[in-house]
Amino acid sequence: MMRRGLLLVVSGPSGVGKGTICKALMKLREDIVLSVSMTTRAPRVGETEGVNYFFTDHKTFESMIQNGELLEFAKVYDNYYGTPKAFVMEQLEKGMDVLLEIDIQGALKVKEQYPEGVFIFILPPTMEELRNRIVGRGTETPEAIDKRFTAAYNEIDLMENYNYFIFNDRVDLATTRLISIIEAERLRIRPKFVKTLIREIKEEY
Amino acid sequence: MMRRGLLLVVSGPSGVGKGTICKALMKLREDIVLSVSMTTRAPRVGETEGVNYFFTDHKTFESMIQNGELLEFAKVYDNYYGTPKAFVMEQLEKGMDVLLEIDIQGALKVKEQYPEGVFIFILPPTMEELRNRIVGRGTETPEAIDKRFTAAYNEIDLMENYNYFIFNDRVDLATTRLISIIEAERLRIRPKFVKTLIREIKEEY
């Protein structure tokens, strides 16, 4: 039976550990494709084209914006970051599930263009712990920490736009929860495809 | 965090093995309560009140129908079978997940009264295999087998009213799929409860 792949959007406030969970998932599962972002910033030492990012120039990126070739994008300081649509759509049409790890603003833009995606909100075990994690990075001034924490605190409200929540109390548990969500979504009856599914079940007889 | 329990309705055509899957699940999981049906038929040898069925008389059953105290019921020959509502609702309010194994007509009646339930359709691995299983019971005439198979074949169309489908190719795999669905549904963001969830996450800080 041919099914369309799932777009799995893993998102949450900065500092909740969504990257760690996605890495753990990708190590466990070979049946999921990771979406690679595109950026105009220069590659850093050790970064590989098509693995960490697709690297491109401003002119190309801006023409992709114009042509609607990005699922979402953002400008951070002087550089663009975005998700090329074509790669994701090709994989979904081949029946592959695609994992997209992305911040909340990006996830909400993806939802506008692809509402049938599975939107998963990663939560810190507690808000206290999230503050500790932001502090623990040790790279920021107290003002910057406060600003980052307040942003994360306010972003929790946006989880009402999501389909699932996962508390990241332990990476292994959070990854197991993510796998359950993926397994269940593969078994979900989607009104758009149920007639085809029924026909396929019956045709074989 | 206090959450309302899930009503897990496991259903499908006769012969697909939904009872076997539910038994396997109940052996593995102590955090799920099995809904017990009520009937007016006499207990058979070895059947225990409150385990296999709640046994009652016609008068009591009919007054329960009148008072809307059943989630669903059916009359089979001269006896009533039904699902008492109070037990299910009490468990759900306590935050317990309740498993209801039921035929398709019953499941659709439950859905009318409790659309927020999780409706899971068990499918045979193939229609051919379903016919073999019906034949394999060896208790029925060719005409009865045909009738039962045709009914099952037509009932497949009703899966569009369900949330999930599970192919019962192997009982252990089917049970694992059911567990994934339950784990995922526990993590689902329900519009009705998301404000409470957000408030609880934030209040602790």
mmCIF file of C-alpha atoms in Angstrom:
data_model
loop_
_atom_site.group_PDB
_atom_site.id
_atom_site.type_symbol
_atom_site.label_atom_id
_atom_site.label_comp_id
_atom_site.label_asym_id
_atom_site.label_seq_id
_atom_site.Cartn_x
_atom_site.Cartn_y
_atom_site.Cartn_z
ATOM 1 C CA MET A 1 0.000 0.000 0.000
ATOM 2 C CA MET A 2 1.424 3.358 -1.050
ATOM 3 C CA ARG A 3 1.009 6.047 1.534
ATOM 4 C CA ARG A 4 2.106 9.671 1.477
ATOM 5 C CA GLY A 5 4.879 10.390 3.986
ATOM 6 C CA LEU A 6 4.342 12.386 7.168
ATOM 7 C CA LEU A 7 5.891 15.805 7.701
ATOM 8 C CA LEU A 8 7.058 15.617 11.321
ATOM 9 C CA VAL A 9 7.701 19.094 12.685
ATOM 10 C CA VAL A 10 9.613 18.994 15.982
ATOM 11 C CA SER A 11 9.660 22.389 17.599
ATOM 12 C CA GLY A 12 9.728 24.210 20.918
ATOM 13 C CA PRO A 13 11.329 27.099 22.770
ATOM 14 C CA SER A 14 15.087 27.609 22.579
ATOM 15 C CA GLY A 15 16.871 25.461 25.172
ATOM 16 C CA VAL A 16 14.362 22.590 25.456
ATOM 17 C CA GLY A 17 16.664 20.141 23.708
ATOM 18 C CA LYS A 18 14.737 19.518 20.482
ATOM 19 C CA GLY A 19 17.991 19.072 18.556
ATOM 20 C CA THR A 20 19.183 16.352 20.929
ATOM 21 C CA ILE A 21 15.897 14.457 20.604
ATOM 22 C CA CYS A 22 15.980 14.676 16.802
ATOM 23 C CA LYS A 23 19.565 13.421 16.710
ATOM 24 C CA ALA A 24 18.627 10.492 18.961
ATOM 25 C CA LEU A 25 15.671 9.678 16.714
ATOM 26 C CA MET A 26 17.742 9.773 13.537
ATOM 27 C CA LYS A 27 20.258 7.366 15.075
ATOM 28 C CA LEU A 28 17.483 4.879 15.878
ATOM 29 C CA ARG A 29 15.445 5.137 12.704
ATOM 30 C CA GLU A 30 16.556 4.750 9.115
ATOM 31 C CA ASP A 31 13.029 5.130 7.763
ATOM 32 C CA ILE A 32 12.912 8.876 8.441
ATOM 33 C CA VAL A 33 14.584 11.561 6.311
ATOM 34 C CA LEU A 34 15.938 14.720 7.925
ATOM 35 C CA SER A 35 15.075 17.974 6.185
ATOM 36 C CA VAL A 36 18.196 20.051 5.535
ATOM 37 C CA SER A 37 17.946 23.836 5.816
ATOM 38 C CA MET A 38 19.373 26.309 3.351
ATOM 39 C CA THR A 39 21.414 29.309 4.456
ATOM 40 C CA THR A 40 23.351 32.218 2.997
ATOM 41 C CA ARG A 41 25.899 32.225 5.793
ATOM 42 C CA ALA A 42 29.352 30.822 5.062
ATOM 43 C CA PRO A 43 30.059 27.185 5.980
ATOM 44 C CA ARG A 44 31.935 26.771 9.266
ATOM 45 C CA VAL A 45 34.872 24.395 9.629
ATOM 46 C CA GLY A 46 33.595 20.816 9.560
ATOM 47 C CA GLU A 47 30.218 21.653 8.021
ATOM 48 C CA THR A 48 29.255 19.699 4.919
ATOM 49 C CA GLU A 49 27.040 20.880 2.072
ATOM 50 C CA GLY A 50 23.745 18.971 2.117
ATOM 51 C CA VAL A 51 24.370 17.541 5.585
ATOM 52 C CA ASN A 52 24.465 20.537 7.938
ATOM 53 C CA TYR A 53 23.019 22.996 5.431
ATOM 54 C CA PHE A 54 22.626 23.713 1.774
ATOM 55 C CA PHE A 55 24.825 26.772 1.326
ATOM 56 C CA THR A 56 23.785 29.384 -1.191
ATOM 57 C CA ASP A 57 24.109 33.102 -1.983
ATOM 58 C CA HIS A 58 21.716 35.961 -1.226
ATOM 59 C CA LYS A 59 20.579 36.337 -4.816
ATOM 60 C CA THR A 60 19.574 32.678 -5.161
ATOM 61 C CA PHE A 61 17.866 32.678 -1.751
ATOM 62 C CA GLU A 62 15.868 35.805 -2.562
ATOM 63 C CA SER A 63 14.729 34.400 -5.884
ATOM 64 C CA MET A 64 13.597 31.224 -4.054
ATOM 65 C CA ILE A 65 11.553 33.438 -1.704
ATOM 66 C CA GLN A 66 10.016 35.189 -4.723
ATOM 67 C CA ASN A 67 9.148 31.879 -6.374
ATOM 68 C CA GLY A 68 7.573 30.371 -3.252
ATOM 69 C CA GLU A 69 10.224 27.657 -3.129
ATOM 70 C CA LEU A 70 10.635 27.749 0.671
ATOM 71 C CA LEU A 71 8.364 26.184 3.279
ATOM 72 C CA GLU A 72 9.520 28.899 5.696
ATOM 73 C CA PHE A 73 12.461 31.271 6.057
ATOM 74 C CA ALA A 74 13.845 33.870 8.425
ATOM 75 C CA LYS A 75 16.536 36.511 8.279
ATOM 76 C CA VAL A 76 18.902 36.417 11.261
ATOM 77 C CA TYR A 77 21.173 39.467 11.275
ATOM 78 C CA ASP A 78 22.451 39.525 7.700
ATOM 79 C CA ASN A 79 21.810 35.935 6.742
ATOM 80 C CA TYR A 80 18.845 33.966 5.527
ATOM 81 C CA TYR A 81 17.847 30.538 6.813
ATOM 82 C CA GLY A 82 15.021 28.523 5.309
ATOM 83 C CA THR A 83 13.532 25.149 4.391
ATOM 84 C CA PRO A 84 13.564 24.274 0.690
ATOM 85 C CA LYS A 85 10.132 22.997 -0.258
ATOM 86 C CA ALA A 86 11.073 20.772 -3.206
ATOM 87 C CA PHE A 87 13.204 18.317 -1.205
ATOM 88 C CA VAL A 88 10.520 17.886 1.475
ATOM 89 C CA MET A 89 7.695 17.439 -1.025
ATOM 90 C CA GLU A 90 9.624 14.908 -3.135
ATOM 91 C CA GLN A 91 10.315 12.771 -0.060
ATOM 92 C CA LEU A 92 6.676 12.944 1.108
ATOM 93 C CA GLU A 93 5.458 11.925 -2.321
ATOM 94 C CA LYS A 94 7.849 8.974 -2.320
ATOM 95 C CA GLY A 95 6.158 7.916 0.941
ATOM 96 C CA MET A 96 9.087 8.872 3.187
ATOM 97 C CA ASP A 97 8.476 10.569 6.519
ATOM 98 C CA VAL A 98 10.436 13.819 6.805
ATOM 99 C CA LEU A 99 11.674 15.268 10.102
ATOM 100 C CA LEU A 100 11.949 19.036 10.396
ATOM 101 C CA GLU A 101 13.538 20.485 13.537
ATOM 102 C CA ILE A 102 12.646 24.132 13.729
ATOM 103 C CA ASP A 103 11.856 27.049 16.052
ATOM 104 C CA ILE A 104 8.278 27.976 16.854
ATOM 105 C CA GLN A 105 7.954 30.889 14.430
ATOM 106 C CA GLY A 106 9.228 28.635 11.637
ATOM 107 C CA ALA A 107 6.872 25.808 12.601
ATOM 108 C CA LEU A 108 3.854 28.115 12.476
ATOM 109 C CA LYS A 109 4.849 29.267 8.990
ATOM 110 C CA VAL A 110 5.198 25.625 7.879
ATOM 111 C CA LYS A 111 1.731 24.942 9.280
ATOM 112 C CA GLU A 112 0.242 27.663 7.085
ATOM 113 C CA GLN A 113 1.618 25.963 4.002
ATOM 114 C CA TYR A 114 1.236 22.352 5.113
ATOM 115 C CA PRO A 115 -1.441 22.047 7.818
ATOM 116 C CA GLU A 116 -1.552 18.231 7.430
ATOM 117 C CA GLY A 117 1.917 18.024 9.026
ATOM 118 C CA VAL A 118 2.332 16.535 12.502
ATOM 119 C CA PHE A 119 3.320 19.392 14.816
ATOM 120 C CA ILE A 120 5.099 18.324 17.995
ATOM 121 C CA PHE A 121 5.921 20.770 20.795
ATOM 122 C CA ILE A 122 8.890 19.915 23.015
ATOM 123 C CA LEU A 123 8.525 21.171 26.597
ATOM 124 C CA PRO A 124 11.155 21.474 29.311
ATOM 125 C CA PRO A 125 10.486 19.195 32.320
ATOM 126 C CA THR A 126 9.779 22.400 34.291
ATOM 127 C CA MET A 127 10.147 26.098 33.571
ATOM 128 C CA GLU A 128 12.729 26.250 36.369
ATOM 129 C CA GLU A 129 14.805 23.645 34.553
ATOM 130 C CA LEU A 130 14.540 25.596 31.297
ATOM 131 C CA ARG A 131 15.955 28.667 33.063
ATOM 132 C CA ASN A 132 18.795 26.531 34.470
ATOM 133 C CA ARG A 133 19.581 25.220 31.003
ATOM 134 C CA ILE A 134 19.699 28.744 29.548
ATOM 135 C CA VAL A 135 21.911 29.900 32.455
ATOM 136 C CA GLY A 136 24.039 26.769 32.108
ATOM 137 C CA ARG A 137 25.116 27.713 28.613
ATOM 138 C CA GLY A 138 27.243 30.324 30.394
ATOM 139 C CA THR A 139 27.544 32.407 27.262
ATOM 140 C CA GLU A 140 25.103 35.145 28.086
ATOM 141 C CA THR A 141 24.642 38.200 30.324
ATOM 142 C CA PRO A 142 21.907 38.121 33.016
ATOM 143 C CA GLU A 143 19.836 40.481 30.834
ATOM 144 C CA ALA A 144 20.187 38.212 27.810
ATOM 145 C CA ILE A 145 19.225 35.195 29.964
ATOM 146 C CA ASP A 146 16.117 37.003 31.228
ATOM 147 C CA LYS A 147 15.150 38.007 27.724
ATOM 148 C CA ARG A 148 15.615 34.485 26.368
ATOM 149 C CA PHE A 149 13.691 32.940 29.269
ATOM 150 C CA THR A 150 10.792 35.403 28.963
ATOM 151 C CA ALA A 151 10.593 34.657 25.241
ATOM 152 C CA ALA A 152 10.479 30.889 25.950
ATOM 153 C CA TYR A 153 7.877 31.418 28.709
ATOM 154 C CA ASN A 154 5.627 33.352 26.330
ATOM 155 C CA GLU A 155 6.153 30.870 23.507
ATOM 156 C CA ILE A 156 4.546 28.079 25.598
ATOM 157 C CA ASP A 157 1.187 29.694 24.765
ATOM 158 C CA LEU A 158 1.725 28.826 21.103
ATOM 159 C CA MET A 159 1.523 25.082 21.797
ATOM 160 C CA GLU A 160 -2.212 25.312 21.170
ATOM 161 C CA ASN A 161 -1.304 25.338 17.475
ATOM 162 C CA TYR A 162 0.391 21.953 17.787
ATOM 163 C CA ASN A 163 -0.879 18.355 17.696
ATOM 164 C CA TYR A 164 1.324 16.790 20.395
ATOM 165 C CA PHE A 165 3.452 17.781 23.382
ATOM 166 C CA ILE A 166 6.487 15.952 24.764
ATOM 167 C CA PHE A 167 8.123 16.750 28.088
ATOM 168 C CA ASN A 168 11.886 16.419 27.654
ATOM 169 C CA ASP A 169 12.652 15.163 31.149
ATOM 170 C CA ARG A 170 15.025 12.517 29.763
ATOM 171 C CA VAL A 171 16.238 12.333 26.185
ATOM 172 C CA ASP A 172 15.638 8.566 25.879
ATOM 173 C CA LEU A 173 12.077 8.852 27.208
ATOM 174 C CA ALA A 174 11.325 11.868 25.038
ATOM 175 C CA THR A 175 12.652 10.007 21.976
ATOM 176 C CA THR A 176 10.487 6.968 22.779
ATOM 177 C CA ARG A 177 7.459 9.264 23.020
ATOM 178 C CA LEU A 178 8.320 10.777 19.648
ATOM 179 C CA ILE A 179 8.545 7.296 18.126
ATOM 180 C CA SER A 180 5.095 6.394 19.527
ATOM 181 C CA ILE A 181 3.664 9.520 17.915
ATOM 182 C CA ILE A 182 5.229 8.609 14.558
ATOM 183 C CA GLU A 183 4.004 4.996 14.756
ATOM 184 C CA ALA A 184 0.489 6.138 15.662
ATOM 185 C CA GLU A 185 0.348 8.788 12.937
ATOM 186 C CA ARG A 186 1.251 6.117 10.388
ATOM 187 C CA LEU A 187 -1.903 4.288 11.482
ATOM 188 C CA ARG A 188 -4.146 7.343 11.533
ATOM 189 C CA ILE A 189 -7.157 7.272 9.239
ATOM 190 C CA ARG A 190 -7.063 10.495 7.202
ATOM 191 C CA PRO A 191 -10.406 11.455 5.658
ATOM 192 C CA LYS A 192 -8.592 12.435 2.451
ATOM 193 C CA PHE A 193 -7.088 8.968 1.960
ATOM 194 C CA VAL A 194 -9.551 6.600 3.615
ATOM 195 C CA LYS A 195 -11.477 5.817 0.399
ATOM 196 C CA THR A 196 -8.230 4.764 -1.289
ATOM 197 C CA LEU A 197 -7.255 2.666 1.730
ATOM 198 C CA ILE A 198 -10.625 0.889 1.751
ATOM 199 C CA ARG A 199 -10.441 0.272 -1.995
ATOM 200 C CA GLU A 200 -6.945 -1.195 -1.691
ATOM 201 C CA ILE A 201 -7.972 -3.510 1.150
ATOM 202 C CA LYS A 202 -10.935 -4.776 -0.858
ATOM 203 C CA GLU A 203 -9.274 -4.959 -4.267
ATOM 204 C CA GLU A 204 -6.768 -7.575 -3.243
ATOM 205 C CA TYR A 205 -9.603 -9.997 -2.614
ATOM 206 C CA MET B 1 -0.989 17.064 36.008
ATOM 207 C CA MET B 2 -4.547 15.697 36.074
ATOM 208 C CA ARG B 3 -5.774 14.535 32.723
ATOM 209 C CA ARG B 4 -9.064 12.993 31.723
ATOM 210 C CA GLY B 5 -8.720 9.349 30.682
ATOM 211 C CA LEU B 6 -9.070 8.152 27.106
ATOM 212 C CA LEU B 7 -11.949 5.993 25.924
ATOM 213 C CA LEU B 8 -10.223 3.455 23.673
ATOM 214 C CA VAL B 9 -12.734 1.745 21.408
ATOM 215 C CA VAL B 10 -11.260 -1.331 19.718
ATOM 216 C CA SER B 11 -13.572 -2.601 17.032
ATOM 217 C CA GLY B 12 -13.716 -4.335 13.674
ATOM 218 C CA PRO B 13 -15.529 -7.034 11.730
ATOM 219 C CA SER B 14 -16.253 -10.363 13.349
ATOM 220 C CA GLY B 15 -13.270 -12.710 13.027
ATOM 221 C CA VAL B 16 -10.451 -10.141 12.875
ATOM 222 C CA GLY B 17 -9.164 -11.052 16.332
ATOM 223 C CA LYS B 18 -9.974 -7.882 18.259
ATOM 224 C CA GLY B 19 -10.621 -9.890 21.431
ATOM 225 C CA THR B 20 -7.192 -11.524 21.243
ATOM 226 C CA ILE B 21 -5.472 -8.151 20.821
ATOM 227 C CA CYS B 22 -7.375 -6.659 23.768
ATOM 228 C CA LYS B 23 -6.482 -9.619 25.987
ATOM 229 C CA ALA B 24 -2.813 -9.266 25.033
ATOM 230 C CA LEU B 25 -2.939 -5.537 25.815
ATOM 231 C CA MET B 26 -4.564 -6.060 29.222
ATOM 232 C CA LYS B 27 -1.861 -8.565 30.144
ATOM 233 C CA LEU B 28 0.864 -6.027 29.322
ATOM 234 C CA ARG B 29 -0.682 -2.911 30.793
ATOM 235 C CA GLU B 30 -2.017 -2.335 34.281
ATOM 236 C CA ASP B 31 -2.794 1.318 33.616
ATOM 237 C CA ILE B 32 -5.799 0.530 31.421
ATOM 238 C CA VAL B 33 -9.235 -0.501 32.697
ATOM 239 C CA LEU B 34 -11.402 -2.894 30.706
ATOM 240 C CA SER B 35 -15.034 -1.905 30.311
ATOM 241 C CA VAL B 36 -17.336 -4.750 31.320
ATOM 242 C CA SER B 37 -20.587 -5.250 29.398
ATOM 243 C CA MET B 38 -23.966 -5.888 30.929
ATOM 244 C CA THR B 39 -26.272 -8.659 29.716
ATOM 245 C CA THR B 40 -29.595 -10.243 30.479
ATOM 246 C CA ARG B 41 -28.486 -13.684 29.413
ATOM 247 C CA ALA B 42 -27.746 -16.251 32.110
ATOM 248 C CA PRO B 43 -24.134 -16.699 33.239
ATOM 249 C CA ARG B 44 -22.398 -19.691 31.654
ATOM 250 C CA VAL B 45 -20.285 -22.082 33.681
ATOM 251 C CA GLY B 46 -17.057 -20.357 34.703
ATOM 252 C CA GLU B 47 -18.301 -16.817 34.046
ATOM 253 C CA THR B 48 -17.900 -14.340 36.897
ATOM 254 C CA GLU B 49 -20.113 -11.333 37.652
ATOM 255 C CA GLY B 50 -18.201 -8.103 36.954
ATOM 256 C CA VAL B 51 -15.417 -9.904 35.098
ATOM 257 C CA ASN B 52 -17.037 -11.453 32.035
ATOM 258 C CA TYR B 53 -20.275 -9.501 32.317
ATOM 259 C CA PHE B 54 -22.535 -7.728 34.718
ATOM 260 C CA PHE B 55 -25.577 -9.999 34.760
ATOM 261 C CA THR B 56 -28.973 -8.419 35.173
ATOM 262 C CA ASP B 57 -32.662 -8.964 34.381
ATOM 263 C CA HIS B 58 -34.749 -7.612 31.521
ATOM 264 C CA LYS B 59 -36.615 -5.130 33.687
ATOM 265 C CA THR B 60 -33.469 -3.510 35.044
ATOM 266 C CA PHE B 61 -31.870 -3.411 31.591
ATOM 267 C CA GLU B 62 -34.917 -1.797 30.019
ATOM 268 C CA SER B 63 -35.076 0.842 32.716
ATOM 269 C CA MET B 64 -31.380 1.594 32.105
ATOM 270 C CA ILE B 65 -32.190 2.066 28.405
ATOM 271 C CA GLN B 66 -35.024 4.434 29.360
ATOM 272 C CA ASN B 67 -32.757 6.444 31.660
ATOM 273 C CA GLY B 68 -29.927 6.782 29.135
ATOM 274 C CA GLU B 69 -27.595 4.779 31.368
ATOM 275 C CA LEU B 70 -26.019 2.811 28.520
ATOM 276 C CA LEU B 71 -23.337 3.982 26.104
ATOM 277 C CA GLU B 72 -24.725 1.492 23.592
ATOM 278 C CA PHE B 73 -26.829 -1.648 23.613
ATOM 279 C CA ALA B 74 -28.161 -4.305 21.265
ATOM 280 C CA LYS B 75 -30.714 -7.063 21.488
ATOM 281 C CA VAL B 76 -29.433 -10.415 20.211
ATOM 282 C CA TYR B 77 -32.246 -12.940 19.915
ATOM 283 C CA ASP B 78 -33.975 -12.595 23.291
ATOM 284 C CA ASN B 79 -31.171 -11.034 25.287
ATOM 285 C CA TYR B 80 -29.812 -7.548 25.763
ATOM 286 C CA TYR B 81 -26.116 -6.668 25.723
ATOM 287 C CA GLY B 82 -24.841 -3.186 26.506
ATOM 288 C CA THR B 83 -22.169 -0.932 28.000
ATOM 289 C CA PRO B 84 -23.064 0.752 31.314
ATOM 290 C CA LYS B 85 -22.163 4.432 31.042
ATOM 291 C CA ALA B 86 -21.543 5.191 34.743
ATOM 292 C CA PHE B 87 -18.567 2.845 35.158
ATOM 293 C CA VAL B 88 -16.835 4.168 32.016
ATOM 294 C CA MET B 89 -17.424 7.821 32.924
ATOM 295 C CA GLU B 90 -16.187 7.390 36.505
ATOM 296 C CA GLN B 91 -12.938 5.828 35.295
ATOM 297 C CA LEU B 92 -12.378 8.535 32.671
ATOM 298 C CA GLU B 93 -12.956 11.257 35.258
ATOM 299 C CA LYS B 94 -10.441 9.586 37.576
ATOM 300 C CA GLY B 95 -7.951 9.889 34.703
ATOM 301 C CA MET B 96 -7.964 6.174 33.843
ATOM 302 C CA ASP B 97 -7.950 5.030 30.233
ATOM 303 C CA VAL B 98 -10.809 2.645 29.493
ATOM 304 C CA LEU B 99 -10.700 -0.086 26.843
ATOM 305 C CA LEU B 100 -13.928 -1.060 25.136
ATOM 306 C CA GLU B 101 -13.904 -4.036 22.785
ATOM 307 C CA ILE B 102 -17.005 -3.909 20.686
ATOM 308 C CA ASP B 103 -18.517 -4.654 17.283
ATOM 309 C CA ILE B 104 -18.807 -1.936 14.643
ATOM 310 C CA GLN B 105 -22.471 -1.109 15.177
ATOM 311 C CA GLY B 106 -21.789 -0.693 18.900
ATOM 312 C CA ALA B 107 -18.724 1.462 18.276
ATOM 313 C CA LEU B 108 -20.683 3.826 16.043
ATOM 314 C CA LYS B 109 -23.322 4.220 18.755
ATOM 315 C CA VAL B 110 -20.601 4.961 21.330
ATOM 316 C CA LYS B 111 -19.181 7.572 18.957
ATOM 317 C CA GLU B 112 -22.521 9.384 18.848
ATOM 318 C CA GLN B 113 -22.454 9.733 22.619
ATOM 319 C CA TYR B 114 -18.718 10.192 23.106
ATOM 320 C CA PRO B 115 -17.082 11.495 19.912
ATOM 321 C CA GLU B 116 -13.854 12.372 21.789
ATOM 322 C CA GLY B 117 -13.118 8.640 22.175
ATOM 323 C CA VAL B 118 -10.266 7.022 20.236
ATOM 324 C CA PHE B 119 -11.808 4.714 17.645
ATOM 325 C CA ILE B 120 -9.534 1.950 16.392
ATOM 326 C CA PHE B 121 -10.485 -0.350 13.523
ATOM 327 C CA ILE B 122 -8.891 -3.794 13.467
ATOM 328 C CA LEU B 123 -8.381 -5.182 9.965
ATOM 329 C CA PRO B 124 -7.568 -8.717 8.874
ATOM 330 C CA PRO B 125 -4.148 -9.015 7.168
ATOM 331 C CA THR B 126 -6.070 -9.727 3.960
ATOM 332 C CA MET B 127 -9.719 -10.342 3.120
ATOM 333 C CA GLU B 128 -8.707 -13.853 2.010
ATOM 334 C CA GLU B 129 -7.317 -14.517 5.482
ATOM 335 C CA LEU B 130 -10.518 -13.240 7.087
ATOM 336 C CA ARG B 131 -12.522 -15.734 5.042
ATOM 337 C CA ASN B 132 -10.117 -18.504 6.097
ATOM 338 C CA ARG B 133 -10.576 -17.562 9.740
ATOM 339 C CA ILE B 134 -14.361 -17.615 9.440
ATOM 340 C CA VAL B 135 -14.204 -20.995 7.658
ATOM 341 C CA GLY B 136 -11.681 -22.242 10.242
ATOM 342 C CA ARG B 137 -14.165 -21.912 13.068
ATOM 343 C CA GLY B 138 -15.793 -24.959 11.492
ATOM 344 C CA THR B 139 -19.095 -24.285 13.194
ATOM 345 C CA GLU B 140 -21.021 -22.872 10.297
ATOM 346 C CA THR B 141 -22.698 -23.878 7.062
ATOM 347 C CA PRO B 142 -21.290 -22.555 3.740
ATOM 348 C CA GLU B 143 -24.260 -20.180 3.543
ATOM 349 C CA ALA B 144 -23.590 -18.821 7.044
ATOM 350 C CA ILE B 145 -19.905 -18.400 6.179
ATOM 351 C CA ASP B 146 -20.782 -16.456 3.028
ATOM 352 C CA LYS B 147 -23.195 -14.276 4.931
ATOM 353 C CA ARG B 148 -20.700 -13.537 7.682
ATOM 354 C CA PHE B 149 -17.933 -12.812 5.194
ATOM 355 C CA THR B 150 -20.106 -10.492 3.097
ATOM 356 C CA ALA B 151 -21.092 -8.620 6.247
ATOM 357 C CA ALA B 152 -17.433 -8.202 7.227
ATOM 358 C CA TYR B 153 -16.526 -7.134 3.679
ATOM 359 C CA ASN B 154 -19.200 -4.443 3.724
ATOM 360 C CA GLU B 155 -18.289 -3.318 7.233
ATOM 361 C CA ILE B 156 -14.781 -2.327 6.038
ATOM 362 C CA ASP B 157 -16.434 0.770 4.504
ATOM 363 C CA LEU B 158 -17.317 1.983 7.992
ATOM 364 C CA MET B 159 -13.662 2.465 8.931
ATOM 365 C CA GLU B 160 -13.961 6.028 7.665
ATOM 366 C CA ASN B 161 -15.680 6.784 10.970
ATOM 367 C CA TYR B 162 -12.611 5.669 12.916
ATOM 368 C CA ASN B 163 -9.387 7.409 13.943
ATOM 369 C CA TYR B 164 -6.889 4.566 13.457
ATOM 370 C CA PHE B 165 -6.540 1.252 11.653
ATOM 371 C CA ILE B 166 -4.458 -1.747 12.700
ATOM 372 C CA PHE B 167 -3.756 -4.742 10.472
ATOM 373 C CA ASN B 168 -3.860 -7.859 12.633
ATOM 374 C CA ASP B 169 -1.184 -9.797 10.766
ATOM 375 C CA ARG B 170 0.424 -10.929 14.030
ATOM 376 C CA VAL B 171 -1.086 -10.467 17.486
ATOM 377 C CA ASP B 172 2.162 -9.192 19.049
ATOM 378 C CA LEU B 173 2.700 -6.609 16.285
ATOM 379 C CA ALA B 174 -0.927 -5.526 16.380
ATOM 380 C CA THR B 175 -0.712 -5.118 20.172
ATOM 381 C CA THR B 176 2.467 -3.018 19.858
ATOM 382 C CA ARG B 177 0.686 -0.791 17.334
ATOM 383 C CA LEU B 178 -2.231 -0.397 19.726
ATOM 384 C CA ILE B 179 0.172 0.615 22.506
ATOM 385 C CA SER B 180 1.790 3.241 20.236
ATOM 386 C CA ILE B 181 -1.641 4.697 19.538
ATOM 387 C CA ILE B 182 -2.426 4.857 23.262
ATOM 388 C CA GLU B 183 0.945 6.470 24.111
ATOM 389 C CA ALA B 184 0.525 9.024 21.326
ATOM 390 C CA GLU B 185 -3.064 9.865 22.272
ATOM 391 C CA ARG B 186 -1.880 10.577 25.818
ATOM 392 C CA LEU B 187 0.426 13.225 24.308
ATOM 393 C CA ARG B 188 -2.157 14.719 21.973
ATOM 394 C CA ILE B 189 -2.981 18.387 22.458
ATOM 395 C CA ARG B 190 -6.767 18.623 22.723
ATOM 396 C CA PRO B 191 -8.160 22.115 22.035
ATOM 397 C CA LYS B 192 -10.560 21.703 24.971
ATOM 398 C CA PHE B 193 -7.770 21.131 27.500
ATOM 399 C CA VAL B 194 -4.779 23.018 26.090
ATOM 400 C CA LYS B 195 -5.423 26.206 28.101
ATOM 401 C CA THR B 196 -5.405 24.190 31.334
ATOM 402 C CA LEU B 197 -2.229 22.385 30.283
ATOM 403 C CA ILE B 198 -0.450 25.664 29.501
ATOM 404 C CA ARG B 199 -1.602 27.191 32.813
ATOM 405 C CA GLU B 200 -0.329 24.173 34.746
ATOM 406 C CA ILE B 201 3.068 24.257 33.032
ATOM 407 C CA LYS B 202 3.427 27.942 33.811
ATOM 408 C CA GLU B 203 1.974 27.937 37.336
ATOM 409 C CA GLU B 204 4.648 25.695 38.729
ATOM 410 C CA TYR B 205 7.232 28.346 38.004
#
